CSV table of C-alpha atoms in Angstrom, one decimal:
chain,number,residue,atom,x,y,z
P,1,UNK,CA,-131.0,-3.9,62.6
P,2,UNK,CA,-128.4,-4.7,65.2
P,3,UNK,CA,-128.7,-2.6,68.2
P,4,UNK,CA,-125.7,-1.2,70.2
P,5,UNK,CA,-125.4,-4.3,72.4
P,6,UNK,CA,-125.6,-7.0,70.3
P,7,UNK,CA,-122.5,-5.1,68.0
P,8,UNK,CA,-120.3,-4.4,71.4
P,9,UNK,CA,-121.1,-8.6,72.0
P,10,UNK,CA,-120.0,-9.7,68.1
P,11,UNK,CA,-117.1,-7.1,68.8
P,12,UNK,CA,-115.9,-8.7,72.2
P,13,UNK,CA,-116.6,-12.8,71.7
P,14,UNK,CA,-116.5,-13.9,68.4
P,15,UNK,CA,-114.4,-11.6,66.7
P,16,UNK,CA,-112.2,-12.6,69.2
P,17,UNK,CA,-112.3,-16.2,67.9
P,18,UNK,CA,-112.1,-16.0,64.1
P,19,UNK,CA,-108.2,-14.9,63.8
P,20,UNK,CA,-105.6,-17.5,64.8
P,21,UNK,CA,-103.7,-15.1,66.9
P,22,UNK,CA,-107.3,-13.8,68.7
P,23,UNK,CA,-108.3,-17.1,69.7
P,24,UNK,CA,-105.9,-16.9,72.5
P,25,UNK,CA,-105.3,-12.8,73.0
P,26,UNK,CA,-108.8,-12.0,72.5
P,27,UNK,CA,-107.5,-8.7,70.4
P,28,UNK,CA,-107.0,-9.1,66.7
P,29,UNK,CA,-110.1,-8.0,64.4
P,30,UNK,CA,-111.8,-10.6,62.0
P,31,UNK,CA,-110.2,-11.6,59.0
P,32,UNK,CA,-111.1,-12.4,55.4
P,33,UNK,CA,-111.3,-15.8,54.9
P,34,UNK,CA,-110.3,-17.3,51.3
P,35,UNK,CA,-112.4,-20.2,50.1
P,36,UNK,CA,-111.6,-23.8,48.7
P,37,UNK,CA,-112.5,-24.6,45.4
P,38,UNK,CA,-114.6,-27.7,46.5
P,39,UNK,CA,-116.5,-26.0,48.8
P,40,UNK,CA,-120.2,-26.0,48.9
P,41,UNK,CA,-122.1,-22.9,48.7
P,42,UNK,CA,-124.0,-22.1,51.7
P,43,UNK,CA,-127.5,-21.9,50.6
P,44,UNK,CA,-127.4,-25.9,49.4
P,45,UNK,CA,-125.8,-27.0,52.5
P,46,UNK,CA,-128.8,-25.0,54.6
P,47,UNK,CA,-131.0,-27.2,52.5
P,48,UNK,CA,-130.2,-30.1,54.4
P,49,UNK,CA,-130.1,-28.5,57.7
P,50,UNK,CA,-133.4,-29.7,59.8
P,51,UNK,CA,-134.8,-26.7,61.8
P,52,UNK,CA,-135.5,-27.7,64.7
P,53,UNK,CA,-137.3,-25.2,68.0
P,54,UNK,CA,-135.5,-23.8,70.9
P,55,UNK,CA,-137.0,-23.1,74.1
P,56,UNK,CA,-134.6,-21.5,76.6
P,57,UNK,CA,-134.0,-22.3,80.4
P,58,UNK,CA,-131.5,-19.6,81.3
P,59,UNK,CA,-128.9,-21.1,84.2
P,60,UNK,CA,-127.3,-17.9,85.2
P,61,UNK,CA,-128.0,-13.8,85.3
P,62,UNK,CA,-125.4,-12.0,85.6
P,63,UNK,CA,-125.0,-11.4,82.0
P,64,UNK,CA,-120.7,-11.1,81.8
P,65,UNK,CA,-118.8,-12.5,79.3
P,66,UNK,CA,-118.9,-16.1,79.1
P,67,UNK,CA,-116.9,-19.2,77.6
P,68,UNK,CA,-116.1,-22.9,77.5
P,69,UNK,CA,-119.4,-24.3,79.9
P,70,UNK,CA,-118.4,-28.2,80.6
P,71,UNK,CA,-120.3,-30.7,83.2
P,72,UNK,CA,-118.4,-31.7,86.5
P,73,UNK,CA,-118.7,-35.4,86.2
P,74,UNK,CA,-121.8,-36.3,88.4
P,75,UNK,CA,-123.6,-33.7,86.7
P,76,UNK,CA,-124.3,-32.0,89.6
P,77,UNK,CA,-121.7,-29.0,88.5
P,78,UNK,CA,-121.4,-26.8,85.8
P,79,UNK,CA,-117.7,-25.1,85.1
P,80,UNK,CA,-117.1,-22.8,82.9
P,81,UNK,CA,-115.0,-19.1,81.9
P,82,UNK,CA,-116.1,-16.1,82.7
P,83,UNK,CA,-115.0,-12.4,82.2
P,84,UNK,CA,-114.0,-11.0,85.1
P,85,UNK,CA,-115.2,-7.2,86.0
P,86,UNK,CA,-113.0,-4.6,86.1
P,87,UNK,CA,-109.3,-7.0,85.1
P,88,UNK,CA,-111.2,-8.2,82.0
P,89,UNK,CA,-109.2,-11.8,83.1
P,90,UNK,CA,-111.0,-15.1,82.5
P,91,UNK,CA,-111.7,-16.8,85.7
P,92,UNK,CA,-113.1,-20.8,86.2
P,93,UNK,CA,-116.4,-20.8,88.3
P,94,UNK,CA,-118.8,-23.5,89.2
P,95,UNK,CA,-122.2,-22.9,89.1
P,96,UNK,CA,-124.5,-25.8,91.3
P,97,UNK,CA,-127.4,-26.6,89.1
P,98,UNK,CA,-129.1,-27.5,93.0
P,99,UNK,CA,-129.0,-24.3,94.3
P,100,UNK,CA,-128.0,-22.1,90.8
P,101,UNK,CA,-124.7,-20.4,92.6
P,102,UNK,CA,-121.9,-19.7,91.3
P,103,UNK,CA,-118.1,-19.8,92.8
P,104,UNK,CA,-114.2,-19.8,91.8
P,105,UNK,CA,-113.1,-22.7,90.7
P,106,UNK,CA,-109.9,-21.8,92.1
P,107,UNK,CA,-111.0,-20.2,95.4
P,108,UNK,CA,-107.9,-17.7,97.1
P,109,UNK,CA,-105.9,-18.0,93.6
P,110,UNK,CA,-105.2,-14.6,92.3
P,111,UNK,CA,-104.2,-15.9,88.3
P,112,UNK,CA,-106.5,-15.8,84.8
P,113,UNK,CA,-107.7,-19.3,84.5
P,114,UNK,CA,-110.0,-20.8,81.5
P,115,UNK,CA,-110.8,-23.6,79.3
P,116,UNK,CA,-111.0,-26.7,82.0
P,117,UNK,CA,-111.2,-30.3,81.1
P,118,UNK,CA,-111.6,-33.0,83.3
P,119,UNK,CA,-111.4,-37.1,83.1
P,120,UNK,CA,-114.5,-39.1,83.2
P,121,UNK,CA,-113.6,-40.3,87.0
P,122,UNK,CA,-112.8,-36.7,87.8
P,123,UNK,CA,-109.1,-37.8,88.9
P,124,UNK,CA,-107.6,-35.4,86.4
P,125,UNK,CA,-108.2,-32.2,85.2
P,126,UNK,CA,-106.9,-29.4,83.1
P,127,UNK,CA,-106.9,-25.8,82.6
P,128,UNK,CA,-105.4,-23.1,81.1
P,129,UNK,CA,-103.8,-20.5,83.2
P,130,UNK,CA,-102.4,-16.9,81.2
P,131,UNK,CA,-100.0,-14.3,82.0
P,132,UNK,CA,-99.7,-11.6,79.6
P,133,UNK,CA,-99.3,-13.2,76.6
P,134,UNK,CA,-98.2,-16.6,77.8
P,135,UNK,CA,-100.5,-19.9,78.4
P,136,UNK,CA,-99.3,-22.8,79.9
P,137,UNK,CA,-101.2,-26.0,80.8
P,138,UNK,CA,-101.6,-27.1,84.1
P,139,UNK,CA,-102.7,-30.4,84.9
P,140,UNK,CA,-104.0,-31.4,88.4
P,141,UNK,CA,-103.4,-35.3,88.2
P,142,UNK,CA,-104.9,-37.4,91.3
P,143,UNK,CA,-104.6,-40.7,89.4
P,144,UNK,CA,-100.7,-39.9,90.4
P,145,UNK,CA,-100.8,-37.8,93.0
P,146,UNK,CA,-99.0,-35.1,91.2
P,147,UNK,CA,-99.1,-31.6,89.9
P,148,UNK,CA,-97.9,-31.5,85.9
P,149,UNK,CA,-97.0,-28.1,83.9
P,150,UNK,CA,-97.3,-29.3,79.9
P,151,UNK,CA,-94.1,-28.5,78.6
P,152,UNK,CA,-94.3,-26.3,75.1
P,153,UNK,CA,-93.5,-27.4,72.1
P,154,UNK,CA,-91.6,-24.9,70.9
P,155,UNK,CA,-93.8,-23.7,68.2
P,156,UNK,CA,-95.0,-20.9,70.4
P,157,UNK,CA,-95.2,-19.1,74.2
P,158,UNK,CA,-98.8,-19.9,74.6
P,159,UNK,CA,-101.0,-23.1,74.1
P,160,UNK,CA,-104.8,-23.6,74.9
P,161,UNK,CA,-107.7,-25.7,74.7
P,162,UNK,CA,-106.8,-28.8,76.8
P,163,UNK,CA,-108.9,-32.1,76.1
P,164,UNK,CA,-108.3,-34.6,78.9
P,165,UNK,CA,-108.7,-38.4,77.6
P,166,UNK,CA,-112.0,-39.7,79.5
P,167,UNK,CA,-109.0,-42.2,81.0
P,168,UNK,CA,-107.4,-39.6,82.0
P,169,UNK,CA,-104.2,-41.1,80.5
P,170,UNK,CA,-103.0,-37.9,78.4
P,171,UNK,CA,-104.1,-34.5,77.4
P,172,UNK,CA,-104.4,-33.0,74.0
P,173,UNK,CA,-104.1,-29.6,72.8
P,174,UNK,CA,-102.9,-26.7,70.3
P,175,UNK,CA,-100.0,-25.1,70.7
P,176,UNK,CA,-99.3,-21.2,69.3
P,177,UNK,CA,-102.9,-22.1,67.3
P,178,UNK,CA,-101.3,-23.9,65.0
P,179,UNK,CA,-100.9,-27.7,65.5
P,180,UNK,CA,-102.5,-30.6,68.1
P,181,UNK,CA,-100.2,-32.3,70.5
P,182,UNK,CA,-100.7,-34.8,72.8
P,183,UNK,CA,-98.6,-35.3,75.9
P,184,UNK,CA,-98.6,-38.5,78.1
P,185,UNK,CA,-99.5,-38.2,82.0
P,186,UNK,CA,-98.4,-42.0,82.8
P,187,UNK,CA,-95.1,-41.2,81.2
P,188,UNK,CA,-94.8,-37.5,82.2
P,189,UNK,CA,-91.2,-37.5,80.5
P,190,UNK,CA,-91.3,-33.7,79.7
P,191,UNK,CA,-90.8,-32.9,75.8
P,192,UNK,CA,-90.3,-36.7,75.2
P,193,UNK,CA,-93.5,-37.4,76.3
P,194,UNK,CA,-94.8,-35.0,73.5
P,195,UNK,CA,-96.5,-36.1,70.4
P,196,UNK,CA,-97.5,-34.0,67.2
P,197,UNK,CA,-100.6,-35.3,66.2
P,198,UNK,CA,-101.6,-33.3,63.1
P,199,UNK,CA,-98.7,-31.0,60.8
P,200,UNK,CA,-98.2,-27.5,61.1
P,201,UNK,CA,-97.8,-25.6,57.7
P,202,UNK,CA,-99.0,-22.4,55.8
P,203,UNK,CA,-102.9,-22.1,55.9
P,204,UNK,CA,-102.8,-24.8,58.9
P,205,UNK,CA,-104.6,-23.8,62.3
P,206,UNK,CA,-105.7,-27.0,63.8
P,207,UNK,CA,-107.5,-25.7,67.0
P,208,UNK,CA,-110.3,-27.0,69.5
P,209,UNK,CA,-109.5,-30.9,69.6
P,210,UNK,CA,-112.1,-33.1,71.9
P,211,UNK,CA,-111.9,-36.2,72.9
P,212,UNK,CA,-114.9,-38.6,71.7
P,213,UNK,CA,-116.2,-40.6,75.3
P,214,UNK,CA,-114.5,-43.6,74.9
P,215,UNK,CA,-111.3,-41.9,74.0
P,216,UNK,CA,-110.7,-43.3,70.3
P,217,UNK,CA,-111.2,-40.6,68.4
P,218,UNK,CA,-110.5,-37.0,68.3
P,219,UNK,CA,-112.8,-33.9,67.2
P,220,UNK,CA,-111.2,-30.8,66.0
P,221,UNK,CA,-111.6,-27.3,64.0
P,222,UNK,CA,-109.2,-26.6,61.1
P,223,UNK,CA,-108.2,-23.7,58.5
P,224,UNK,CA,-106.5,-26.0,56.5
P,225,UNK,CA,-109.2,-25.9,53.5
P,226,UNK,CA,-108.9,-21.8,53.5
P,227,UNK,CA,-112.0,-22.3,55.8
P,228,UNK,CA,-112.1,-23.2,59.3
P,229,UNK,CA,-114.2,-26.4,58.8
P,230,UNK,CA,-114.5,-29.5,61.6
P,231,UNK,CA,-112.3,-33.0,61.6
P,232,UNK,CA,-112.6,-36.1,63.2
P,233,UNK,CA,-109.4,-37.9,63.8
P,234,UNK,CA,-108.4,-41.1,65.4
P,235,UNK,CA,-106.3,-40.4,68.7
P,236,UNK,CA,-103.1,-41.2,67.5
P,237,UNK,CA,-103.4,-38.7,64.8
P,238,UNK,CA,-104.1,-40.9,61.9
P,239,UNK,CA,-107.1,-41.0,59.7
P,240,UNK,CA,-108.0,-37.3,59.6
P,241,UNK,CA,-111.2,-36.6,57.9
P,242,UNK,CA,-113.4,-33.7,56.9
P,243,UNK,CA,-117.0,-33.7,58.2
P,244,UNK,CA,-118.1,-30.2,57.2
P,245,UNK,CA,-118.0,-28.2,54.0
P,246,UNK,CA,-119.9,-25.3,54.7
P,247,UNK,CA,-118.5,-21.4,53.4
P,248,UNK,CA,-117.6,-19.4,56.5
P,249,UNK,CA,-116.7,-21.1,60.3
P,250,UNK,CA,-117.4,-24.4,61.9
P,251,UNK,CA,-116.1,-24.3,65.2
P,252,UNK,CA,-116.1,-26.1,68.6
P,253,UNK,CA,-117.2,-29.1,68.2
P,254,UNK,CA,-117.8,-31.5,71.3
P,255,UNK,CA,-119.3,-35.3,71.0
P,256,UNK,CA,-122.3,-36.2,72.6
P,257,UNK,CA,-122.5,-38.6,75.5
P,258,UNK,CA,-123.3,-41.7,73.7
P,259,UNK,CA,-120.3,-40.3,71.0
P,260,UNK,CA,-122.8,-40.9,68.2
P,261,UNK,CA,-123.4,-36.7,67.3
P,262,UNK,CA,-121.3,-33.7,67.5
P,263,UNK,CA,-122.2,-30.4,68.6
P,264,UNK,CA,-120.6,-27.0,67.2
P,265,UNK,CA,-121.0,-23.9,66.4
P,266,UNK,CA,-121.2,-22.4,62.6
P,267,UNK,CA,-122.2,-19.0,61.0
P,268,UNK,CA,-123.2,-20.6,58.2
P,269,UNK,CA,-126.6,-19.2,58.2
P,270,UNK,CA,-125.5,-15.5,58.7
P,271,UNK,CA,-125.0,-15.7,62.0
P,272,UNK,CA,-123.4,-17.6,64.8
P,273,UNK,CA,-125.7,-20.6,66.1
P,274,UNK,CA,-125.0,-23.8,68.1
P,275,UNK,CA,-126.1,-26.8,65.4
P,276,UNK,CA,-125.8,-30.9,66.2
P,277,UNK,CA,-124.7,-33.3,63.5
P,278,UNK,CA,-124.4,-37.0,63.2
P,279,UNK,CA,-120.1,-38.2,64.4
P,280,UNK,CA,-119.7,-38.6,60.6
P,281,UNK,CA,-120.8,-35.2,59.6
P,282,UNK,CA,-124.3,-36.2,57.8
P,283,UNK,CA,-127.5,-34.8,59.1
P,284,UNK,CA,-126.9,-31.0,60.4
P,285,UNK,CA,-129.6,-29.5,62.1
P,286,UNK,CA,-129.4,-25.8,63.5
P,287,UNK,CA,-130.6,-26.2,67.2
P,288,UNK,CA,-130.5,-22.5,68.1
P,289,UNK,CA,-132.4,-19.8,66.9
P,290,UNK,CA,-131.8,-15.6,67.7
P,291,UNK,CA,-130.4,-12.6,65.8
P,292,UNK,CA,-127.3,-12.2,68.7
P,293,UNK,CA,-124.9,-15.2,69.1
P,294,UNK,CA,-125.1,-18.5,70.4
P,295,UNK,CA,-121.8,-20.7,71.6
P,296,UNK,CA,-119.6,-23.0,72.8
P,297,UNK,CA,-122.0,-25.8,73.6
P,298,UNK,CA,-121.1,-28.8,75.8
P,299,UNK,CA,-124.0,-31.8,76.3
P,300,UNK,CA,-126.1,-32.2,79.3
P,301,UNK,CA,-124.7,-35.7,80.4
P,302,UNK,CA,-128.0,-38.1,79.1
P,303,UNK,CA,-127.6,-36.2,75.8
P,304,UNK,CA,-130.8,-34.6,75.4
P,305,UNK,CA,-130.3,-31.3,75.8
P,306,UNK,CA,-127.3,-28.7,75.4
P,307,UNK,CA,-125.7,-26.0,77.2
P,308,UNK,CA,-124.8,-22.9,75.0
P,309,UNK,CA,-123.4,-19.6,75.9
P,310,UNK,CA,-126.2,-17.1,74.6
P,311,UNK,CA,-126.1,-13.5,73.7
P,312,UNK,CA,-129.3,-11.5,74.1
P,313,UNK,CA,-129.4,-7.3,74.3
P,314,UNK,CA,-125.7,-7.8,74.7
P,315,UNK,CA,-125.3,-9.8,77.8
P,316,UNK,CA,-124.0,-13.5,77.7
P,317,UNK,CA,-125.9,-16.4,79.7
P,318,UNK,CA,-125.9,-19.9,80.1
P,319,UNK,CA,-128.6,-21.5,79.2
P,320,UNK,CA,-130.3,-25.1,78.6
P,321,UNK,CA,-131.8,-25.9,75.2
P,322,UNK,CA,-133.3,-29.3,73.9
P,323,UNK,CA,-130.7,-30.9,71.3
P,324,UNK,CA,-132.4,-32.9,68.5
P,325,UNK,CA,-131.9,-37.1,68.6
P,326,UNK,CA,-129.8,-39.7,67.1
């Protein structure tokens, strides 16, 4: 039986992530999801998924609403989105894995910032900074010396989920939860600069693209099978193909550090867990284990363990669990 605080948690975070218009306003309930014709049924995919144990370090306490945990490069520094009490607004903090404090990302700023991505030199960075139903991009670009607001695409007045290339060259992301663009930092020609990589059309919501670490390839989260099921595409938009075929969501999926396995989260087991696959899609394995939800897992940087966002009695943590091999 669920208890009081594990519905308030499935009511508040994922919930919020299964409608197209939710993923970014957090308000719009669950809805049903129609199913392709060539889709497996659940119980033979599980067959194949490895289950593998899940010991727990917990990284913070505080129990508030978390989201979108990513490594500082160095690995010294953890940043990630947090609810913030009393506004309800995301804020970015970074949490020192020395000393296990937390701070504002943006220290002094009074705006809703989320969903940071960052180059693999550091030089560049993204985020996502919302007001009121509006998201723009912001991009903090020290390669060259500059300040960039991603210009929209016109499909809609908010965008999210910034991947910076690890050569910190370009950003992708979706726009109105709908298709993935890319826009080019050396150019930084405004909507010229602008690049659709994947189509928009009925059924399509192409959301959560990643960059694989050497930049060539691109991992996202589509509905476009009347399922929300995971992609890999090259980074130019070409070659898009399916990796997972499993009833209900596959979502937020990140490469590893070597780029050779992809970690996401699915519900195809009845609830939401964090599992790790091989980069073609072969091989799932189900690395968490709990009746309350487990999400938005990034990699420890040597690859061996994961960082997911954990429910337990309604309260969401980080915390550190061992992620199976190659």
């Amino acid at each position: 039986m669920t208890t009081t605080g594990q519905n308030r948690g499935r009511s508040t975070s994922f919930g919020r992530f299964a409608v197209t218009a939710a993923l970014i306003a957090a308000l719009s309930p669950v809805p049903s999801i129609r199913l392709g014709a060539d889709e497996r049924p659940a119980a033979v995919e599980r067959e194949t998924v490895r289950k593998v144990p899940a010991p727990a370090g917990r990284l913070t306490t505080d129990g508030l609403l978390k989201r979108d945990p990513i490594f500082w490069p160095g690995g010294k520094e953890l940043v990630y989105s947090v609810e913030e009490e009393g506004s309800g607004r995301m804020r970015l903090m970074r949490l020192d894995l020395g000393t296990g404090t937390s701070r504002l990302f943006h220290e002094g700023a009074d705006i809703s910032d989320r969903e940071l991505s960052v180059s693999a030199d550091a030089s560049v960075h993204a985020y996502i900074t919302v007001r009121g139903l509006s998201s723009r991009i912001t991009v903090e670009d020290g390669k060259r010396s500059r300040r960039v607001t991603v210009p929209s695409a016109g499909i809609a007045n908010w965008c999210n989920w910034p991947s910076v290339a690890p050569g910190g060259d370009r950003v992708v992301f979706t726009e109105g939860a709908s298709a993935i663009f890319s826009y080019d930092l050396v150019e930084n020609a405004g909507k010229k600069s602008l690049r659709r990589l994947t189509r928009e059309g009925v059924g399509y919501s192409d959301l959560w693209p990643s960059f694989s670490p050497d930049g060539r390839k691109i991992v996202f989260t589509t509905r476009r099978d009347n399922d929300f099921e995971i992609y890999v595409m090259n980074a130019d938009g070409s070659k898009q193909t399916r990796l997972t075929r499993s009833k209900g969501i596959d979502a937020r999926a990140v490469f590893s550090p070597d780029g050779k396995r992809i970690a996401f989260t699915s519900n195809r087991d009845g609830n939401y867990e964090v599992y790790v696959m091989r980069a073609d899609g072969s091989d799932p394995r189900r690395v968490t284990r709990h009746p309350e939800r487990d999400d938005h897992a990034c990699w420890w940087p040597d690859g061996k363990s994961l960082v997911v966002v954990s429910e337990r009695d309604g309260r969401f943590d980080l915390y550190r669990v061992p992620a199976p091999g190659s």
